[in-house]
Tab-separated table of C-alpha atoms in Angstrom:
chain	number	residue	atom	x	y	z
A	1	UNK	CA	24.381	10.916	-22.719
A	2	UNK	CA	21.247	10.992	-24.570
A	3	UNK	CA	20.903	7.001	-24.698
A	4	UNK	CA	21.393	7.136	-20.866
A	5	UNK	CA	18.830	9.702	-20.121
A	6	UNK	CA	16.323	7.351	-22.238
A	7	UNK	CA	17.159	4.732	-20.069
A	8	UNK	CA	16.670	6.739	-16.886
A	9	UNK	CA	12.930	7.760	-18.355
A	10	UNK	CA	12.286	4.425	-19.483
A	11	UNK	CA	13.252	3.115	-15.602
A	12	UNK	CA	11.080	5.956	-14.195
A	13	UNK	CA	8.119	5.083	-16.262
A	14	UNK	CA	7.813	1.843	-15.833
A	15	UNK	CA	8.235	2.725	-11.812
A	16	UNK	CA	5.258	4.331	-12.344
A	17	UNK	CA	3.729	1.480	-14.169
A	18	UNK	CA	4.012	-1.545	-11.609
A	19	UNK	CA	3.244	0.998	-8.750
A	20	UNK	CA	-0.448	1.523	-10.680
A	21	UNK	CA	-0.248	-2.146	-10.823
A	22	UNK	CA	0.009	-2.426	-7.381
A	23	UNK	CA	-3.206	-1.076	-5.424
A	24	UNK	CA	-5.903	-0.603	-7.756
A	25	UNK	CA	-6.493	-4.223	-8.997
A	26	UNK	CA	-7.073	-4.602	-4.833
A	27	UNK	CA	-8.687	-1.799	-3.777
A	28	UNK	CA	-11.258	-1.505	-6.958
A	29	UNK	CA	-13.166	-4.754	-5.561
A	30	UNK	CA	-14.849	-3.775	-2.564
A	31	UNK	CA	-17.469	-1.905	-4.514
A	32	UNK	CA	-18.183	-4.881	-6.092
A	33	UNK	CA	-18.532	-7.453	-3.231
A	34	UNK	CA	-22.301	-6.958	-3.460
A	35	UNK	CA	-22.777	-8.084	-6.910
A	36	UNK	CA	-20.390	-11.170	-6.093
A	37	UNK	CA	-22.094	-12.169	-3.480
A	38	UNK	CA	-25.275	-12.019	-4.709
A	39	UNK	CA	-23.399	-14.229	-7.882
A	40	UNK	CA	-22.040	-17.100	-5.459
A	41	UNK	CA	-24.732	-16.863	-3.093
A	42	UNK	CA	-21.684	-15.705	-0.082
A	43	UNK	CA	-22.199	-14.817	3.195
A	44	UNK	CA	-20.866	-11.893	5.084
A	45	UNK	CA	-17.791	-13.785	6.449
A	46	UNK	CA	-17.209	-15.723	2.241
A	47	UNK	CA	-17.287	-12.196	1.376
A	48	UNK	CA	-15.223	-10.452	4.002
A	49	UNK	CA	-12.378	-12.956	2.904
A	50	UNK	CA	-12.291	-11.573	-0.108
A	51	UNK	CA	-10.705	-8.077	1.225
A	52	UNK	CA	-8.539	-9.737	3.893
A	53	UNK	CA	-6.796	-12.328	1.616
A	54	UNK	CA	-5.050	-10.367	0.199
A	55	UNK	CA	-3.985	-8.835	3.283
A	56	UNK	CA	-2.807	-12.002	4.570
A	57	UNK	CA	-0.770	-12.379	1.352
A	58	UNK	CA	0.926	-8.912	1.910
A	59	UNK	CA	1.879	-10.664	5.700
A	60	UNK	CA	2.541	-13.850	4.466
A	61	UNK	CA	5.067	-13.656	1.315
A	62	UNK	CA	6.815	-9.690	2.276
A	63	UNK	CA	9.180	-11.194	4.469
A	64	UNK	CA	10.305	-13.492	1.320
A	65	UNK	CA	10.820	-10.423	-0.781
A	66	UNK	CA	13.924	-9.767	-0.317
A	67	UNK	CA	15.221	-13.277	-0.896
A	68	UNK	CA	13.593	-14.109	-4.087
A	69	UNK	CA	15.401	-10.558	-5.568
A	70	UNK	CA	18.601	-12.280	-3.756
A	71	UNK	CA	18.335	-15.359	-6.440
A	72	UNK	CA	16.863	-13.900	-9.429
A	73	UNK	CA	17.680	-9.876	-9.095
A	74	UNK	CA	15.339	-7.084	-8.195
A	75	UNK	CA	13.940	-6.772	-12.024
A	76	UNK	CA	13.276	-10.279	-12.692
A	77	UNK	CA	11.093	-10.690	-8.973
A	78	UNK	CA	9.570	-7.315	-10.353
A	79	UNK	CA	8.656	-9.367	-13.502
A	80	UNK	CA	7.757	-12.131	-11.876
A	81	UNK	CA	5.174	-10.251	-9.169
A	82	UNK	CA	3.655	-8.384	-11.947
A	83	UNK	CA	2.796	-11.379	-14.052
A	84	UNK	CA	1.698	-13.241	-10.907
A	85	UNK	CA	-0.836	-10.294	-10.276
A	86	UNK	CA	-1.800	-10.482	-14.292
A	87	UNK	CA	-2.845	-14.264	-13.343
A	88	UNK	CA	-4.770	-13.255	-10.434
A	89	UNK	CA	-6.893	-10.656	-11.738
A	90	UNK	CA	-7.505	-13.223	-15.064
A	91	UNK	CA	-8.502	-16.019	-12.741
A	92	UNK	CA	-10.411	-13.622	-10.037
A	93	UNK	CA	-12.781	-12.834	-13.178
A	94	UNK	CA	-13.197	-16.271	-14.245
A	95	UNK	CA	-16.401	-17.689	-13.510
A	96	UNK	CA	-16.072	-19.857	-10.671
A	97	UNK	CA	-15.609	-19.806	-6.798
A	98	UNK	CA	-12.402	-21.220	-6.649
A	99	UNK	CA	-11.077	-19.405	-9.184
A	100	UNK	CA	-12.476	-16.062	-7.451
A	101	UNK	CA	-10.451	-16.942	-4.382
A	102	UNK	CA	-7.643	-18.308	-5.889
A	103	UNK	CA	-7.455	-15.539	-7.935
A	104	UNK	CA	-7.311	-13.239	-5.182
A	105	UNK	CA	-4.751	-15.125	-3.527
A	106	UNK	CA	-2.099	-14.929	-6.348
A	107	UNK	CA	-2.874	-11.216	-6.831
A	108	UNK	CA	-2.285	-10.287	-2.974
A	109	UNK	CA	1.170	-12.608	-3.522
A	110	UNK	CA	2.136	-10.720	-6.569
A	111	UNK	CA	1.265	-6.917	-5.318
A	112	UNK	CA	3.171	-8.215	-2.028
A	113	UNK	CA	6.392	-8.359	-3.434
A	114	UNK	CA	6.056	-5.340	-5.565
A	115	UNK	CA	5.521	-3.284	-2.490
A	116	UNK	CA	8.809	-4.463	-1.080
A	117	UNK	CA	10.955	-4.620	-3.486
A	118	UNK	CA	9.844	-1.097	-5.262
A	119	UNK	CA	11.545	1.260	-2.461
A	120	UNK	CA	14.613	-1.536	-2.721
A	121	UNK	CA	14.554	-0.426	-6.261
A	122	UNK	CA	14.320	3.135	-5.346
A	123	UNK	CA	16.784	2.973	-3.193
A	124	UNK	CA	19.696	1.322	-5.199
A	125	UNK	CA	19.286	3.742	-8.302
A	126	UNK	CA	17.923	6.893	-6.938
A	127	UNK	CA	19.797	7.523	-3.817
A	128	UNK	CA	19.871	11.207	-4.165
A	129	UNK	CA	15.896	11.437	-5.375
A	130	UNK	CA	13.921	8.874	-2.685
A	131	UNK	CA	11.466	11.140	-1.415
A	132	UNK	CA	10.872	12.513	-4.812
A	133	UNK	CA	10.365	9.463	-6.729
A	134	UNK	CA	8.621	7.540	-3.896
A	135	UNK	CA	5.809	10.724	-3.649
A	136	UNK	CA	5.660	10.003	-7.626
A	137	UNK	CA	4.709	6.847	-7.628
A	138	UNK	CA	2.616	6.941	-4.367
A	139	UNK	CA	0.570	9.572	-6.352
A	140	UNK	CA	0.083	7.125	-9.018
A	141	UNK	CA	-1.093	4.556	-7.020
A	142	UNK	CA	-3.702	6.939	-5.331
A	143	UNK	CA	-4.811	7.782	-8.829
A	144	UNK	CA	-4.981	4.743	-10.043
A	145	UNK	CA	-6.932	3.194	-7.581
A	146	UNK	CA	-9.233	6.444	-7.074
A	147	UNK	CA	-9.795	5.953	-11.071
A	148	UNK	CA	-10.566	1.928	-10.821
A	149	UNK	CA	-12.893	2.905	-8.118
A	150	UNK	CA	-14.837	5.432	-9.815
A	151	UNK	CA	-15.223	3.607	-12.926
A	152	UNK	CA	-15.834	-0.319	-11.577
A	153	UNK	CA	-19.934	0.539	-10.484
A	154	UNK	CA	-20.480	1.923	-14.122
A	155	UNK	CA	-18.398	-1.265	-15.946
A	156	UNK	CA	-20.305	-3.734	-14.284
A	157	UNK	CA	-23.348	-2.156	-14.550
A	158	UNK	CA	-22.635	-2.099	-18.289
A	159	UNK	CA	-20.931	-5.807	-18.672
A	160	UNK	CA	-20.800	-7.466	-15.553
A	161	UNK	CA	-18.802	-7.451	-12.502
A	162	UNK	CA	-16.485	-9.745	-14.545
A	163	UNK	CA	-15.994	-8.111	-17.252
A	164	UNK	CA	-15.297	-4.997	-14.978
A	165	UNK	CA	-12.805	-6.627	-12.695
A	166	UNK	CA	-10.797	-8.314	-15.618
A	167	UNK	CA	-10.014	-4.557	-16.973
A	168	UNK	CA	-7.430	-3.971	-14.347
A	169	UNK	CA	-5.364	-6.331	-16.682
A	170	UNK	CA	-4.519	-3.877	-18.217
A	171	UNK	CA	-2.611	-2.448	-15.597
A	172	UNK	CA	0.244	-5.348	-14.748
A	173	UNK	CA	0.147	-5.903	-18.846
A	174	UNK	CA	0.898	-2.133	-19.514
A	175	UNK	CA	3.876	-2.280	-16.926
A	176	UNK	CA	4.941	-5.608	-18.322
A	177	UNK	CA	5.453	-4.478	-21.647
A	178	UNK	CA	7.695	-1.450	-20.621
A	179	UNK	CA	9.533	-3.843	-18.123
A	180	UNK	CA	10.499	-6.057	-20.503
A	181	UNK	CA	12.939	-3.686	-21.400
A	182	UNK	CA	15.038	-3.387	-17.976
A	183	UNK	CA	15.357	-7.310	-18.280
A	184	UNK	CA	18.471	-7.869	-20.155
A	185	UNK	CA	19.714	-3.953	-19.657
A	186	UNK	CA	19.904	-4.135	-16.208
A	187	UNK	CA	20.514	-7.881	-15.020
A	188	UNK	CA	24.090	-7.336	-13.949
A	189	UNK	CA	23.232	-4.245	-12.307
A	190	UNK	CA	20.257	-6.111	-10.147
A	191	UNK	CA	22.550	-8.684	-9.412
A	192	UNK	CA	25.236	-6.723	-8.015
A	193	UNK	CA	22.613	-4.220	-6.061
A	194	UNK	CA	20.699	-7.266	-4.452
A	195	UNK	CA	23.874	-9.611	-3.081
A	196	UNK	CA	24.472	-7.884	-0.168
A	197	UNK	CA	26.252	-9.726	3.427
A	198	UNK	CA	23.356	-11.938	4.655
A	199	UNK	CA	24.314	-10.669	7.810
A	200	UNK	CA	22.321	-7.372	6.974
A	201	UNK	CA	19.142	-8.619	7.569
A	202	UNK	CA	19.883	-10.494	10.659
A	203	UNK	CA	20.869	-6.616	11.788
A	204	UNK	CA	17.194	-5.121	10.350
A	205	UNK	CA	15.310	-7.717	12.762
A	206	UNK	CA	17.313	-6.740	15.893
A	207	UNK	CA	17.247	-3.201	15.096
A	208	UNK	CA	15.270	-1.152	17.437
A	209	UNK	CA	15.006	2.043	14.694
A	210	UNK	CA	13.701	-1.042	12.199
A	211	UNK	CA	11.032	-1.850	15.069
A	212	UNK	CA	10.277	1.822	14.986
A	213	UNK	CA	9.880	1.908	11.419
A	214	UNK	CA	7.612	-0.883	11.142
A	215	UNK	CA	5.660	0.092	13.678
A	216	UNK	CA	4.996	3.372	12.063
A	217	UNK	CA	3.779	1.883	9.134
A	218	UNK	CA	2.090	-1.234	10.509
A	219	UNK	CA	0.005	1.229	12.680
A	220	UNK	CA	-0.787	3.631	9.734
A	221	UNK	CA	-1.749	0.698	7.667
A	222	UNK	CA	-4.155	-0.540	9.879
A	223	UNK	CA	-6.132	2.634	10.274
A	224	UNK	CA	-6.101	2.929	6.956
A	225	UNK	CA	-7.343	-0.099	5.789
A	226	UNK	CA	-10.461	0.074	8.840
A	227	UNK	CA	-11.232	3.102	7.401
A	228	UNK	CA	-11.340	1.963	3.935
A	229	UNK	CA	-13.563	-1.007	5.171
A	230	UNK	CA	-15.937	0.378	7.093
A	231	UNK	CA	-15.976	4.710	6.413
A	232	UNK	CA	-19.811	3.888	4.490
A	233	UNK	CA	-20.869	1.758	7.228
A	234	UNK	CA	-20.054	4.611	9.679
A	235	UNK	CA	-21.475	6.993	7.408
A	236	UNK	CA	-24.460	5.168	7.091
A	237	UNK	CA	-25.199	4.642	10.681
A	238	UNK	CA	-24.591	8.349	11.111
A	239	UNK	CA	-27.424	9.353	8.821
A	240	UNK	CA	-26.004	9.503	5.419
A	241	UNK	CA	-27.518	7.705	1.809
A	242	UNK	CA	-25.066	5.149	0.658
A	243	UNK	CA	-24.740	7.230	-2.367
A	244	UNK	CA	-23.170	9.976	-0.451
A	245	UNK	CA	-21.238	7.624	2.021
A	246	UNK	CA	-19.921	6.070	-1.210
A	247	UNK	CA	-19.174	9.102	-3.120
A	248	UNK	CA	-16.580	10.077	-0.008
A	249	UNK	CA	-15.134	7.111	0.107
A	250	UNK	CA	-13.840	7.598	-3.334
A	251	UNK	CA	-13.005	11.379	-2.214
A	252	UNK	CA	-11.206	10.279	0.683
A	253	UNK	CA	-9.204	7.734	-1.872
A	254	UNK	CA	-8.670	10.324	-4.137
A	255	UNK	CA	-7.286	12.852	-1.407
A	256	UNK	CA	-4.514	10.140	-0.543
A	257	UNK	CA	-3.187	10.601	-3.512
A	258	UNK	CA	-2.639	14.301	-3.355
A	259	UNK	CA	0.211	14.314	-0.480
A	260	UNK	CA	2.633	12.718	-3.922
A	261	UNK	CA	2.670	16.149	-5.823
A	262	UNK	CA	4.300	18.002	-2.373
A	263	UNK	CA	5.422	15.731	0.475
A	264	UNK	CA	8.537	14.638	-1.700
A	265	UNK	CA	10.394	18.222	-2.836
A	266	UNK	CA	9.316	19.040	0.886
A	267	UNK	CA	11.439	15.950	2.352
A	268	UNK	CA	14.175	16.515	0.487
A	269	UNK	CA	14.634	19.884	2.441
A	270	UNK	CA	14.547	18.492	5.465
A	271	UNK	CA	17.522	17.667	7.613
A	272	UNK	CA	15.520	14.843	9.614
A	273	UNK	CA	11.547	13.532	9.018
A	274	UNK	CA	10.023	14.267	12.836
A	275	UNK	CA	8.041	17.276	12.420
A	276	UNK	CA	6.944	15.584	8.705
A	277	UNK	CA	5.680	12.461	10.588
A	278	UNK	CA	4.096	14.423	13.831
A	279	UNK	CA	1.748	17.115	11.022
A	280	UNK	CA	1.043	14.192	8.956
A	281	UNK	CA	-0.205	11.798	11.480
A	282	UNK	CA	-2.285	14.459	13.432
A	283	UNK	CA	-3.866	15.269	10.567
A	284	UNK	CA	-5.519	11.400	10.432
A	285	UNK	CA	-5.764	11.616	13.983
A	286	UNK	CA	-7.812	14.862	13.835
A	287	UNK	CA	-10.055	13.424	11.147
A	288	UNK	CA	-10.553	10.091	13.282
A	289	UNK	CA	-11.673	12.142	16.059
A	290	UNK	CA	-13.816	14.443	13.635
A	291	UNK	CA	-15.731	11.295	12.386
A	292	UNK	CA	-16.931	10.758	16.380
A	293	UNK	CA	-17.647	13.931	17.260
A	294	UNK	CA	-18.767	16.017	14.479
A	295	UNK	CA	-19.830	13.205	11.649
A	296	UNK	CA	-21.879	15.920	9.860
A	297	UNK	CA	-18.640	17.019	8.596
A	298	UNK	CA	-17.459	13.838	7.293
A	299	UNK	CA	-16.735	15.624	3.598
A	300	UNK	CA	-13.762	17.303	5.830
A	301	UNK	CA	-12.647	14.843	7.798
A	302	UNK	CA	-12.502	12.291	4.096
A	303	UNK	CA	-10.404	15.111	2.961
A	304	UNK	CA	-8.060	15.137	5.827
A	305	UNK	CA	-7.665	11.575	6.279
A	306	UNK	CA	-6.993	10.922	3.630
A	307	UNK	CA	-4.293	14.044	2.965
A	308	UNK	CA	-3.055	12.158	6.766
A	309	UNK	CA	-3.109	8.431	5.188
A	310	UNK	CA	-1.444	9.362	1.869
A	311	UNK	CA	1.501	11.554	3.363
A	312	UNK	CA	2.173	8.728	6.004
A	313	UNK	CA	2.398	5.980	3.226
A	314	UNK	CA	4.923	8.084	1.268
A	315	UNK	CA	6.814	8.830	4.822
A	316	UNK	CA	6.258	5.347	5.616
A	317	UNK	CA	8.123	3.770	2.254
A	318	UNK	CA	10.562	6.838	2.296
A	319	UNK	CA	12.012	5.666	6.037
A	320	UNK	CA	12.750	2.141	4.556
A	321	UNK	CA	15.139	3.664	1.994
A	322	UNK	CA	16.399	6.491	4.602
A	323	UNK	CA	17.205	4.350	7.467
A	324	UNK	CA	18.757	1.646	5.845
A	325	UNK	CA	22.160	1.541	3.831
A	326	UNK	CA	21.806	-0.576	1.340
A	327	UNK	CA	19.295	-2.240	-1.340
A	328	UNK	CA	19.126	-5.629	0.485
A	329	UNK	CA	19.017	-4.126	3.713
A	330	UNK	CA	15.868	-1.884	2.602
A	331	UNK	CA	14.496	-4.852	0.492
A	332	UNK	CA	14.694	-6.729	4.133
A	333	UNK	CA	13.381	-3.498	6.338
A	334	UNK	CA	10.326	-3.184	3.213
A	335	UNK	CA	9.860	-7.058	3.926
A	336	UNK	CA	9.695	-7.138	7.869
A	337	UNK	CA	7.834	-3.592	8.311
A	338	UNK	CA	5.305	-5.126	5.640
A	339	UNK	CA	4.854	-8.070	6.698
A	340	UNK	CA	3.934	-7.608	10.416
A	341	UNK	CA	1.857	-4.558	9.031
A	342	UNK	CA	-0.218	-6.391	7.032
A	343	UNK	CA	-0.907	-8.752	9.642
A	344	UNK	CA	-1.977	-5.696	12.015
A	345	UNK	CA	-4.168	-4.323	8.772
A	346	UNK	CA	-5.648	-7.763	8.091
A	347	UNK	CA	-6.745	-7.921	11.593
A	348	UNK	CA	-7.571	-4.382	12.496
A	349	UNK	CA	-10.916	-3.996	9.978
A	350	UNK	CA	-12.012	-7.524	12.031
A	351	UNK	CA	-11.372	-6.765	15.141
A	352	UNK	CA	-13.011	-2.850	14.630
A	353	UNK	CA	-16.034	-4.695	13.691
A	354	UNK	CA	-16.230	-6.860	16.360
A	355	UNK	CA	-15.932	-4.154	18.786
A	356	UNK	CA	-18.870	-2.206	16.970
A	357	UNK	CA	-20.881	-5.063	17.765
A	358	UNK	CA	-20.136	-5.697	21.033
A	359	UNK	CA	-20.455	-1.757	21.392
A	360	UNK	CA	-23.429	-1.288	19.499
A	361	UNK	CA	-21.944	1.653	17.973
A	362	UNK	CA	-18.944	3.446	16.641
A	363	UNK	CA	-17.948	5.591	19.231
A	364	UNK	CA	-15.515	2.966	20.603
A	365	UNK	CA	-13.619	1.975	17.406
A	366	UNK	CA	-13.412	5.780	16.135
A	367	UNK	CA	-12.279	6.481	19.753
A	368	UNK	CA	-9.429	3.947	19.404
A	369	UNK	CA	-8.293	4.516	15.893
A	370	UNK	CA	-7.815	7.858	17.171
A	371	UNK	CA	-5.269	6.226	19.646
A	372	UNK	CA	-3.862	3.849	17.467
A	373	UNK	CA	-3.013	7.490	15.320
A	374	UNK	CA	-1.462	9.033	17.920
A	375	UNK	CA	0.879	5.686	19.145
A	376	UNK	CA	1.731	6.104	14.986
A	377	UNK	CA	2.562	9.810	15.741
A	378	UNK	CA	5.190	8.800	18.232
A	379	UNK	CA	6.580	6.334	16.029
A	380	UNK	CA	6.424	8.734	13.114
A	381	UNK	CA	8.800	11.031	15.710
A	382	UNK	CA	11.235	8.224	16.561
A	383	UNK	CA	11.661	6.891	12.735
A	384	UNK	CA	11.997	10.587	11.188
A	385	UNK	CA	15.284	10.671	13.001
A	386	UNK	CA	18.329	11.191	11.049
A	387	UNK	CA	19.663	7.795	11.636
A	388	UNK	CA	20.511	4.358	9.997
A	389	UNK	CA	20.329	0.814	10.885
A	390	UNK	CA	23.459	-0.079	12.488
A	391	UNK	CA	24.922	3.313	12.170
């Protein structure tokens, strides 16, 4: 009983571990683009590519996901992503171009199938605790990349954007170590939880509640990620230093991890997820619309956002193990909702900025993020239903 227990903590942790692993080696480089730029001698679209490759990774290799855990199990791929993102950081802080790019490349491919095969993981050996353990390690990816965020400025002001960038190694190299042990413990298990009908995901494509579900989180991701990209800008043009504008970025970062210490015992009360998804999602549209018409408060409307972005993530990897019933079936839901979301977030920070300059200002994209939050409202509504995919 006791051995078992061990197990189950040693499982949780390293959870915990790869989903630390899995945002902050991408989301601690924009606050270094300057200083790379200024390295390599970029220009604005060099450097832009540098936030959506990765992006275009998620898009790219999600819908793969669940096949690679197919042939080698759901640990091994797990293994497998988080050396590939161990690589790409190594690489991304080598000193060359094509290393830089490359780098960032094999990082985007690695954290791509950790996002899809983590609430496949979830799903298969805590059936009874999803919303719990997915607001767990949600939190700890908010932390984590809140912490890389706050402490990348200071490292490479000390050592060098290189030197600053290559310490999120120790992230993929910390879960590593404690994955290791799952290996050879659980192979059988993985191999058993992942061979599933292949007729399962042929239902998740034709699925209408799987359209919903991706839809949900495609549209959430894509706010969120243009707000990432371009909250300073906006701040800026609205009259703030780009010390303060900076400083709420990081607050609005840290507020999306916040929603993983509540939103999960809250779930788990809840007969269906529709009133969940409607609060949440008017809380980011709320904030969206704050940011137009009241930028002044933008310290509030951080806050809320991201309290709005954070809770629909967790809702957002919670339906893929709620709606589905199966590990394959959610390992092919995480890979379709993922990848045509990260094809709407790679486009949606381009396309906002586009319309800024066409606009000459940010009343139109604030205007229809605000929209694009509200569509994800009514998808939020339709997904939170107490229903599964070919139920």
């Amino acid at each position: 009983m006791k051995r078992a227990i061990a197990g189950q903590a040693v499982l949780v942790a390293g959870i915990l571990l790869i989903a630390a692993a899995l945002r902050a080696p991408f989301t601690g480089l924009p606050p270094l683009l300057g200083p790379i730029a200024e390295d390599f001698g970029l220009n604005t679209l060099a450097t832009g590519a540098l936030t959506t490759l990765p992006l275009l990774a998620f898009a790219l290799i999600s819908p793969f996901g669940a096949l690679f855990a197919r042939a080698f199990g759901l640990e091994r791929t797990l293994f497998y992503a988080l050396a590939a993102i161990a690589l790409g950081i190594a690489l991304r802080s080598a000193d060359g171009v094509w290393t830089l790019y490359l780098g960032t490349a094999i990082i985007g491919m690695g954290i791509a199938c950790g996002n899809v095969l983590l609430p496949s993981l979830v799903k298969r050996d805590f059936p009874q605790r999803i919303a719990s353990l997915t607001g767990a390690y949600a939190l700890t990816m908010g932390v984590a990349a809140a912490v890389g965020s706050a402490v990348v400025i200071p490292l490479a002001q000390a050592w060098g954007w290189r030197v600053s960038l290559g310490t999120f190694l120790l992230l993929p190299m910390a879960a590593l170590a404690v994955w290791m042990t799952q290996l050879g413990v659980r192979a059988s298990q993985a191999n058993a939880g992942t061979t599933a009908p292949q007729q399962d995901g042929g239902k998740v494509w034709h699925s209408v509640l799987a359209w919903q579900v991706t839809l949900f989180f495609g549209l959430n991701s894509t706010i969120y990620y243009i707000v990432i990209g371009w909250l300073p800008a906006i701040l800026v043009d609205a009259g703030m230093t780009p010390a303060r504008a900076g400083s709420l970025h990081g607050i609005l970062q840290l507020a999306s991890a916040v929603p993983g210490l509540v939103i999960g015992p809250i779930l788990g009360r809840m007969r269906d997820q529709r009133l969940a998804a409607a609060v949440v999602s008017l809380f980011s549209a709320t904030a969206l619309l704050g940011l137009l018409l009241a930028p002044q408060l933008a310290l509030a409307w951080s806050i809320l956002f991201g309290l709005g972005s954070g809770a629909n993530i967790i809702l957002g990897l919670s339906f893929i193990a709620l709606r589905t019933s199966n590990a394959h079936q959610a390992a092919t839901l995480s890979g379709m909702s993922q990848c045509l979301g990260y094809l709407l977030a790679a486009t949606g920070p381009i396309a906002i900025g586009a319309l800024h300059d066409f606009t000459g200002g940010w009343q139109a994209p604030l205007a229809l993020c605000t929209a694009l939050a509200l569509a994800a409202m009514g998808m939020g509504i339709l997904s939170g239903r107490n229903r599964r995919i070919g139920a």
